[in-house]
Amino acid sequence: MPEKSLDYPHSIKLRYVKLGYQYLINNILTFLLVPIMLTILLRILQSSPDELFSFYDSLSLTSIHIICSLFVITYVTTCYIMSRPRTIYLVDYACFRPPITCRIPFASFMEHAHLILSNEPKSVRFQMKILERSGLSEETALPPAMHYIPPTPTMDLAREEAELVIFSAMDSLLAKTGLKPKDIDVLVVNCSLFSPTPSLSAMVINKYKLRSNIKSFNLSGMGCSAGVISIDLARDILQQYPNSNAVVISTEILTPNGYLGKERSMLLTNCLFRMGGAAILLSNRKSDHRRAKYRLSHIVRTHKGADDRSFRCVQQQEDPEGKVGINLCIDLMQVAGDALKSNITTIGPLVLPASEQLLFLLTLICRKIFKAKMKPYIPDFKLAFEHFCIHAGGRAVIDELQNNLQLSAEHVEASRMTLYRFGNTSSSSLWYEMSYIEAKGRMKKGDRIWQIAFGSGFKCNSAVWKCNRTIKNTPIDEHNPWADCIDRYPVDIPDVVRL
């Protein structure tokens, strides 16, 4: 106890020293320029009119000089304005809320596992252990086809799941925004494992009778990070076409992708993945400035596919018995950590304050040039963002990022609660997390949000948003997926739930 009382004042002093350093470095230009400007202003005020006229005459400026200077200033200003990228607004978004009939309690899940793998008790016990430690609740949902014994992964049932998820999210988005289907200029749909013909994007066009000249895209096989990739694609298209709207739909269809074998590395996905989907409306119209929720600041994509280990760590394949599933390698977390390091190395200079960048640079110089034995400096990303939306891929993913980025429990609350309530909904999980923050009334104007997603390949993708207006949670939006349960959250999630 005495040691703590002695250390406490010291830690307080260090905290204020750090705050002073950050304030000084982040405002260094202000501290340098303000005295210079004040000196010039005082010199002008102290000068008489005759001295000012004499100074002007000494410049020997003619009307030609003045006109040329004005022309150069006008030309440079015009070029700057024309070359600036268009602002991309996130007008609004909607998430699919699974019907209660699709709920899969632990008892039902384990009963199915016992019946499907009746001759493989070890595989059943393995799934039970994973489920006990997964961080999921008994309110997550699986599609109707996976409630059958045995599951019936037919093409028709897969299409029915796709229609249920995608059309529900789209209907909610159209209701929230008042958008008419004929006003959609760009459509991007991403679904990694279900890629039928006609495509899912064609299915949406047919349902809502979208225009014949719509620019539509269907992305598949890009894993849980495909949502950010779709936003990036929509952004690039909107940069080329002014006054346009883009709708992005992110989902994963589970019906044809349940694994019915006994390989442990392929059974993990059965325990973690659940139904989910989101529809997002992006716009580059200036008229949407006031009503839009967010502005897109940055997108940074990192692809480690050139490395064989990264390429194979998440892979769809057949087991020795010919049953298809997703194989998750044991070194997945290490691969994800390497991809995250590469991603934050790129995104850091774009978002971190100067104080953090300087500390990182000085530490790097000491370690690389002077060979000093010191730990690499981990920038404090809490100074760059108010909210973090970490892909709810599993409890281990959230734990790893919380430790690596030194985040508090509140910073990862949205990710943990999303995993608990909805499970791993793949590329749409980021939007359930943003909905959670909004439902809690924590999203204020000017807040910065960092979405971090991981996907097969191996990819780590980041999207940075800035809140355009304070989002009120009273009354809560009926289309928010948390509308019927937000008052119960956050909840305490035990390390192990005994089944």
Tab-separated table of N, CA, C and O in Angstrom, residues 218-287:
chain	number	residue	atom	x	y	z
A	218	ASN	N	-21.007	-7.283	-58.088
A	218	ASN	CA	-21.236	-8.388	-57.159
A	218	ASN	C	-19.881	-8.967	-56.755
A	218	ASN	O	-19.174	-9.545	-57.578
A	219	LEU	N	-19.506	-8.787	-55.483
A	219	LEU	CA	-18.207	-9.249	-54.995
A	219	LEU	C	-18.376	-10.549	-54.220
A	219	LEU	O	-19.271	-10.663	-53.379
A	220	SER	N	-17.527	-11.525	-54.488
A	220	SER	CA	-17.583	-12.800	-53.773
A	220	SER	C	-16.173	-13.262	-53.427
A	220	SER	O	-15.185	-12.799	-54.002
A	221	GLY	N	-16.079	-14.171	-52.457
A	221	GLY	CA	-14.804	-14.785	-52.096
A	221	GLY	C	-13.830	-13.880	-51.388
A	221	GLY	O	-12.660	-14.227	-51.252
A	222	MET	N	-14.283	-12.718	-50.867
A	222	MET	CA	-13.351	-11.752	-50.285
A	222	MET	C	-13.416	-11.710	-48.770
A	222	MET	O	-12.802	-10.862	-48.136
A	223	GLY	N	-14.168	-12.631	-48.165
A	223	GLY	CA	-14.132	-12.790	-46.716
A	223	GLY	C	-14.845	-11.697	-45.947
A	223	GLY	O	-15.606	-10.896	-46.490
A	224	CYS	N	-14.556	-11.676	-44.646
A	224	CYS	CA	-15.270	-10.787	-43.720
A	224	CYS	C	-14.892	-9.323	-43.883
A	224	CYS	O	-15.564	-8.454	-43.323
A	225	SER	N	-13.833	-9.033	-44.607
A	225	SER	CA	-13.435	-7.633	-44.805
A	225	SER	C	-14.033	-7.050	-46.081
A	225	SER	O	-13.723	-5.920	-46.457
A	226	ALA	N	-14.900	-7.789	-46.748
A	226	ALA	CA	-15.443	-7.345	-48.030
A	226	ALA	C	-16.334	-6.121	-47.898
A	226	ALA	O	-16.542	-5.391	-48.869
A	227	GLY	N	-16.881	-5.876	-46.703
A	227	GLY	CA	-17.718	-4.699	-46.518
A	227	GLY	C	-16.952	-3.414	-46.757
A	227	GLY	O	-17.438	-2.492	-47.441
A	228	VAL	N	-15.737	-3.331	-46.210
A	228	VAL	CA	-14.902	-2.144	-46.424
A	228	VAL	C	-14.462	-2.059	-47.886
A	228	VAL	O	-14.380	-0.965	-48.463
A	229	ILE	N	-14.181	-3.208	-48.504
A	229	ILE	CA	-13.815	-3.226	-49.920
A	229	ILE	C	-14.964	-2.685	-50.771
A	229	ILE	O	-14.746	-1.917	-51.718
A	230	SER	N	-16.184	-3.051	-50.441
A	230	SER	CA	-17.347	-2.555	-51.176
A	230	SER	C	-17.504	-1.046	-51.024
A	230	SER	O	-17.832	-0.340	-51.977
A	231	ILE	N	-17.271	-0.540	-49.814
A	231	ILE	CA	-17.322	0.913	-49.589
A	231	ILE	C	-16.252	1.607	-50.423
A	231	ILE	O	-16.496	2.657	-51.035
A	232	ASP	N	-15.064	1.012	-50.486
A	232	ASP	CA	-13.969	1.580	-51.278
A	232	ASP	C	-14.332	1.618	-52.759
A	232	ASP	O	-14.088	2.613	-53.455
A	233	LEU	N	-14.919	0.531	-53.267
A	233	LEU	CA	-15.336	0.483	-54.668
A	233	LEU	C	-16.405	1.540	-54.950
A	233	LEU	O	-16.322	2.268	-55.955
A	234	ALA	N	-17.400	1.638	-54.071
A	234	ALA	CA	-18.454	2.636	-54.256
A	234	ALA	C	-17.881	4.048	-54.214
A	234	ALA	O	-18.298	4.922	-54.997
A	235	ARG	N	-16.919	4.284	-53.322
A	235	ARG	CA	-16.282	5.612	-53.252
A	235	ARG	C	-15.585	5.959	-54.561
A	235	ARG	O	-15.727	7.087	-55.077
A	236	ASP	N	-14.839	5.013	-55.113
A	236	ASP	CA	-14.115	5.282	-56.362
A	236	ASP	C	-15.085	5.601	-57.499
A	236	ASP	O	-14.802	6.468	-58.340
A	237	ILE	N	-16.216	4.917	-57.534
A	237	ILE	CA	-17.193	5.182	-58.596
A	237	ILE	C	-17.837	6.550	-58.399
A	237	ILE	O	-18.014	7.319	-59.356
A	238	LEU	N	-18.165	6.883	-57.141
A	238	LEU	CA	-18.783	8.178	-56.864
A	238	LEU	C	-17.844	9.342	-57.157
A	238	LEU	O	-18.301	10.455	-57.440
A	239	GLN	N	-16.540	9.107	-57.104
A	239	GLN	CA	-15.595	10.167	-57.452
A	239	GLN	C	-15.669	10.523	-58.936
A	239	GLN	O	-15.327	11.640	-59.330
A	240	GLN	N	-16.142	9.585	-59.742
A	240	GLN	CA	-16.188	9.807	-61.182
A	240	GLN	C	-17.541	10.329	-61.664
A	240	GLN	O	-17.629	10.889	-62.753
A	241	TYR	N	-18.579	10.141	-60.872
A	241	TYR	CA	-19.929	10.512	-61.300
A	241	TYR	C	-20.555	11.444	-60.266
A	241	TYR	O	-20.936	10.999	-59.174
A	242	PRO	N	-20.678	12.719	-60.570
A	242	PRO	CA	-21.244	13.676	-59.601
A	242	PRO	C	-22.739	13.466	-59.401
A	242	PRO	O	-23.428	12.862	-60.232
A	243	ASN	N	-23.225	13.974	-58.265
A	243	ASN	CA	-24.657	13.931	-57.935
A	243	ASN	C	-25.242	12.519	-58.058
A	243	ASN	O	-26.259	12.299	-58.722
A	244	SER	N	-24.575	11.564	-57.423
A	244	SER	CA	-24.995	10.164	-57.529
A	244	SER	C	-25.203	9.544	-56.151
A	244	SER	O	-24.614	9.991	-55.150
A	245	ASN	N	-26.027	8.509	-56.120
A	245	ASN	CA	-26.250	7.703	-54.918
A	245	ASN	C	-25.702	6.299	-55.148
A	245	ASN	O	-25.806	5.762	-56.256
A	246	ALA	N	-25.146	5.709	-54.106
A	246	ALA	CA	-24.656	4.331	-54.183
A	246	ALA	C	-25.192	3.544	-52.998
A	246	ALA	O	-25.152	4.033	-51.856
A	247	VAL	N	-25.686	2.356	-53.263
A	247	VAL	CA	-26.149	1.459	-52.196
A	247	VAL	C	-25.187	0.279	-52.120
A	247	VAL	O	-24.897	-0.366	-53.136
A	248	VAL	N	-24.689	0.025	-50.910
A	248	VAL	CA	-23.788	-1.102	-50.647
A	248	VAL	C	-24.521	-2.090	-49.750
A	248	VAL	O	-25.079	-1.701	-48.715
A	249	ILE	N	-24.539	-3.357	-50.142
A	249	ILE	CA	-25.178	-4.413	-49.344
A	249	ILE	C	-24.124	-5.440	-48.953
A	249	ILE	O	-23.440	-5.994	-49.823
A	250	SER	N	-23.972	-5.659	-47.654
A	250	SER	CA	-22.990	-6.618	-47.142
A	250	SER	C	-23.709	-7.719	-46.375
A	250	SER	O	-24.522	-7.443	-45.488
A	251	THR	N	-23.401	-8.957	-46.712
A	251	THR	CA	-24.035	-10.084	-46.034
A	251	THR	C	-23.202	-11.345	-46.224
A	251	THR	O	-22.201	-11.347	-46.946
A	252	GLU	N	-23.624	-12.409	-45.558
A	252	GLU	CA	-23.065	-13.744	-45.764
A	252	GLU	C	-24.207	-14.738	-45.681
A	252	GLU	O	-24.968	-14.723	-44.704
A	253	ILE	N	-24.358	-15.570	-46.685
A	253	ILE	CA	-25.436	-16.549	-46.737
A	253	ILE	C	-24.904	-17.877	-46.203
A	253	ILE	O	-23.964	-18.452	-46.754
A	254	LEU	N	-25.523	-18.378	-45.133
A	254	LEU	CA	-24.994	-19.536	-44.416
A	254	LEU	C	-25.581	-20.868	-44.869
A	254	LEU	O	-24.975	-21.922	-44.641
A	255	THR	N	-26.747	-20.841	-45.489
A	255	THR	CA	-27.450	-22.093	-45.811
A	255	THR	C	-26.567	-23.130	-46.513
A	255	THR	O	-26.520	-24.291	-46.090
A	256	PRO	N	-25.830	-22.776	-47.581
A	256	PRO	CA	-25.039	-23.806	-48.271
A	256	PRO	C	-23.651	-24.012	-47.678
A	256	PRO	O	-22.846	-24.755	-48.242
A	257	ASN	N	-23.360	-23.379	-46.543
A	257	ASN	CA	-21.984	-23.369	-46.063
A	257	ASN	C	-21.802	-23.942	-44.666
A	257	ASN	O	-20.760	-23.732	-44.044
A	258	GLY	N	-22.780	-24.673	-44.165
A	258	GLY	CA	-22.580	-25.369	-42.903
A	258	GLY	C	-21.693	-26.592	-43.109
A	258	GLY	O	-21.840	-27.331	-44.095
A	259	TYR	N	-20.760	-26.811	-42.197
A	259	TYR	CA	-19.830	-27.940	-42.327
A	259	TYR	C	-20.384	-29.151	-41.567
A	259	TYR	O	-20.726	-29.064	-40.386
A	260	LEU	N	-20.477	-30.287	-42.231
A	260	LEU	CA	-21.079	-31.489	-41.658
A	260	LEU	C	-20.048	-32.574	-41.368
A	260	LEU	O	-20.424	-33.728	-41.134
A	261	GLY	N	-18.780	-32.204	-41.382
A	261	GLY	CA	-17.725	-33.180	-41.120
A	261	GLY	C	-17.241	-33.143	-39.683
A	261	GLY	O	-17.914	-32.621	-38.792
A	262	LYS	N	-16.027	-33.672	-39.458
A	262	LYS	CA	-15.513	-33.815	-38.094
A	262	LYS	C	-14.162	-33.130	-37.878
A	262	LYS	O	-13.606	-33.221	-36.778
A	263	GLU	N	-13.612	-32.455	-38.893
A	263	GLU	CA	-12.330	-31.789	-38.733
A	263	GLU	C	-12.491	-30.571	-37.821
A	263	GLU	O	-13.314	-29.688	-38.074
A	264	ARG	N	-11.685	-30.507	-36.767
A	264	ARG	CA	-11.855	-29.455	-35.762
A	264	ARG	C	-11.621	-28.055	-36.331
A	264	ARG	O	-12.351	-27.126	-35.996
A	265	SER	N	-10.627	-27.926	-37.162
A	265	SER	CA	-10.315	-26.601	-37.717
A	265	SER	C	-11.417	-26.090	-38.635
A	265	SER	O	-11.476	-24.898	-38.940
A	266	MET	N	-12.306	-26.999	-39.065
A	266	MET	CA	-13.397	-26.608	-39.957
A	266	MET	C	-14.738	-26.529	-39.223
A	266	MET	O	-15.717	-26.024	-39.768
A	267	LEU	N	-14.771	-27.017	-37.982
A	267	LEU	CA	-15.987	-26.930	-37.178
A	267	LEU	C	-16.143	-25.579	-36.493
A	267	LEU	O	-17.233	-25.227	-36.026
A	268	LEU	N	-15.051	-24.816	-36.409
A	268	LEU	CA	-15.089	-23.527	-35.724
A	268	LEU	C	-16.129	-22.589	-36.321
A	268	LEU	O	-16.834	-21.881	-35.600
A	269	THR	N	-16.222	-22.566	-37.644
A	269	THR	CA	-17.144	-21.636	-38.291
A	269	THR	C	-18.597	-21.944	-37.936
A	269	THR	O	-19.423	-21.029	-37.859
A	270	ASN	N	-18.922	-23.222	-37.740
A	270	ASN	CA	-20.283	-23.579	-37.325
A	270	ASN	C	-20.650	-22.916	-36.001
A	270	ASN	O	-21.805	-22.540	-35.777
A	271	CYS	N	-19.657	-22.784	-35.120
A	271	CYS	CA	-19.914	-22.258	-33.777
A	271	CYS	C	-19.985	-20.735	-33.745
A	271	CYS	O	-20.575	-20.170	-32.813
A	272	LEU	N	-19.400	-20.055	-34.727
A	272	LEU	CA	-19.256	-18.603	-34.648
A	272	LEU	C	-20.152	-17.833	-35.606
A	272	LEU	O	-20.667	-16.762	-35.257
A	273	PHE	N	-20.327	-18.331	-36.838
A	273	PHE	CA	-21.035	-17.544	-37.858
A	273	PHE	C	-22.546	-17.629	-37.676
A	273	PHE	O	-23.097	-18.693	-37.424
A	274	ARG	N	-23.204	-16.462	-37.841
A	274	ARG	CA	-24.643	-16.362	-37.701
A	274	ARG	C	-25.223	-15.441	-38.780
A	274	ARG	O	-24.497	-14.748	-39.484
A	275	MET	N	-26.552	-15.416	-38.872
A	275	MET	CA	-27.241	-14.610	-39.879
A	275	MET	C	-27.026	-13.118	-39.641
A	275	MET	O	-26.992	-12.655	-38.499
A	276	GLY	N	-26.907	-12.382	-40.740
A	276	GLY	CA	-26.788	-10.930	-40.622
A	276	GLY	C	-26.604	-10.281	-41.977
A	276	GLY	O	-26.231	-10.941	-42.956
A	277	GLY	N	-26.871	-8.991	-42.040
A	277	GLY	CA	-26.697	-8.255	-43.287
A	277	GLY	C	-26.946	-6.779	-43.046
A	277	GLY	O	-27.583	-6.388	-42.059
A	278	ALA	N	-26.434	-5.951	-43.936
A	278	ALA	CA	-26.599	-4.502	-43.803
A	278	ALA	C	-26.679	-3.865	-45.183
A	278	ALA	O	-26.070	-4.352	-46.142
A	279	ALA	N	-27.441	-2.776	-45.274
A	279	ALA	CA	-27.538	-1.975	-46.497
A	279	ALA	C	-27.152	-0.550	-46.156
A	279	ALA	O	-27.649	0.019	-45.172
A	280	ILE	N	-26.260	0.035	-46.953
A	280	ILE	CA	-25.687	1.352	-46.670
A	280	ILE	C	-25.915	2.279	-47.862
A	280	ILE	O	-25.689	1.871	-49.008
A	281	LEU	N	-26.345	3.502	-47.594
A	281	LEU	CA	-26.550	4.494	-48.651
A	281	LEU	C	-25.434	5.521	-48.597
A	281	LEU	O	-25.265	6.238	-47.602
A	282	LEU	N	-24.658	5.601	-49.673
A	282	LEU	CA	-23.610	6.605	-49.831
A	282	LEU	C	-24.042	7.625	-50.878
A	282	LEU	O	-24.792	7.302	-51.805
A	283	SER	N	-23.542	8.844	-50.748
A	283	SER	CA	-23.914	9.895	-51.691
A	283	SER	C	-22.789	10.912	-51.797
A	283	SER	O	-22.039	11.130	-50.844
A	284	ASN	N	-22.657	11.521	-52.988
A	284	ASN	CA	-21.725	12.639	-53.146
A	284	ASN	C	-22.479	13.935	-53.439
A	284	ASN	O	-21.886	14.919	-53.878
A	285	ARG	N	-23.773	13.946	-53.196
A	285	ARG	CA	-24.588	15.128	-53.439
A	285	ARG	C	-24.425	16.135	-52.298
A	285	ARG	O	-24.547	15.781	-51.125
A	286	LYS	N	-24.175	17.386	-52.643
A	286	LYS	CA	-24.013	18.414	-51.615
A	286	LYS	C	-25.305	18.619	-50.835
A	286	LYS	O	-25.279	19.042	-49.674
A	287	SER	N	-26.438	18.316	-51.470
A	287	SER	CA	-27.716	18.488	-50.789
A	287	SER	C	-27.893	17.514	-49.631
A	287	SER	O	-28.767	17.710	-48.772
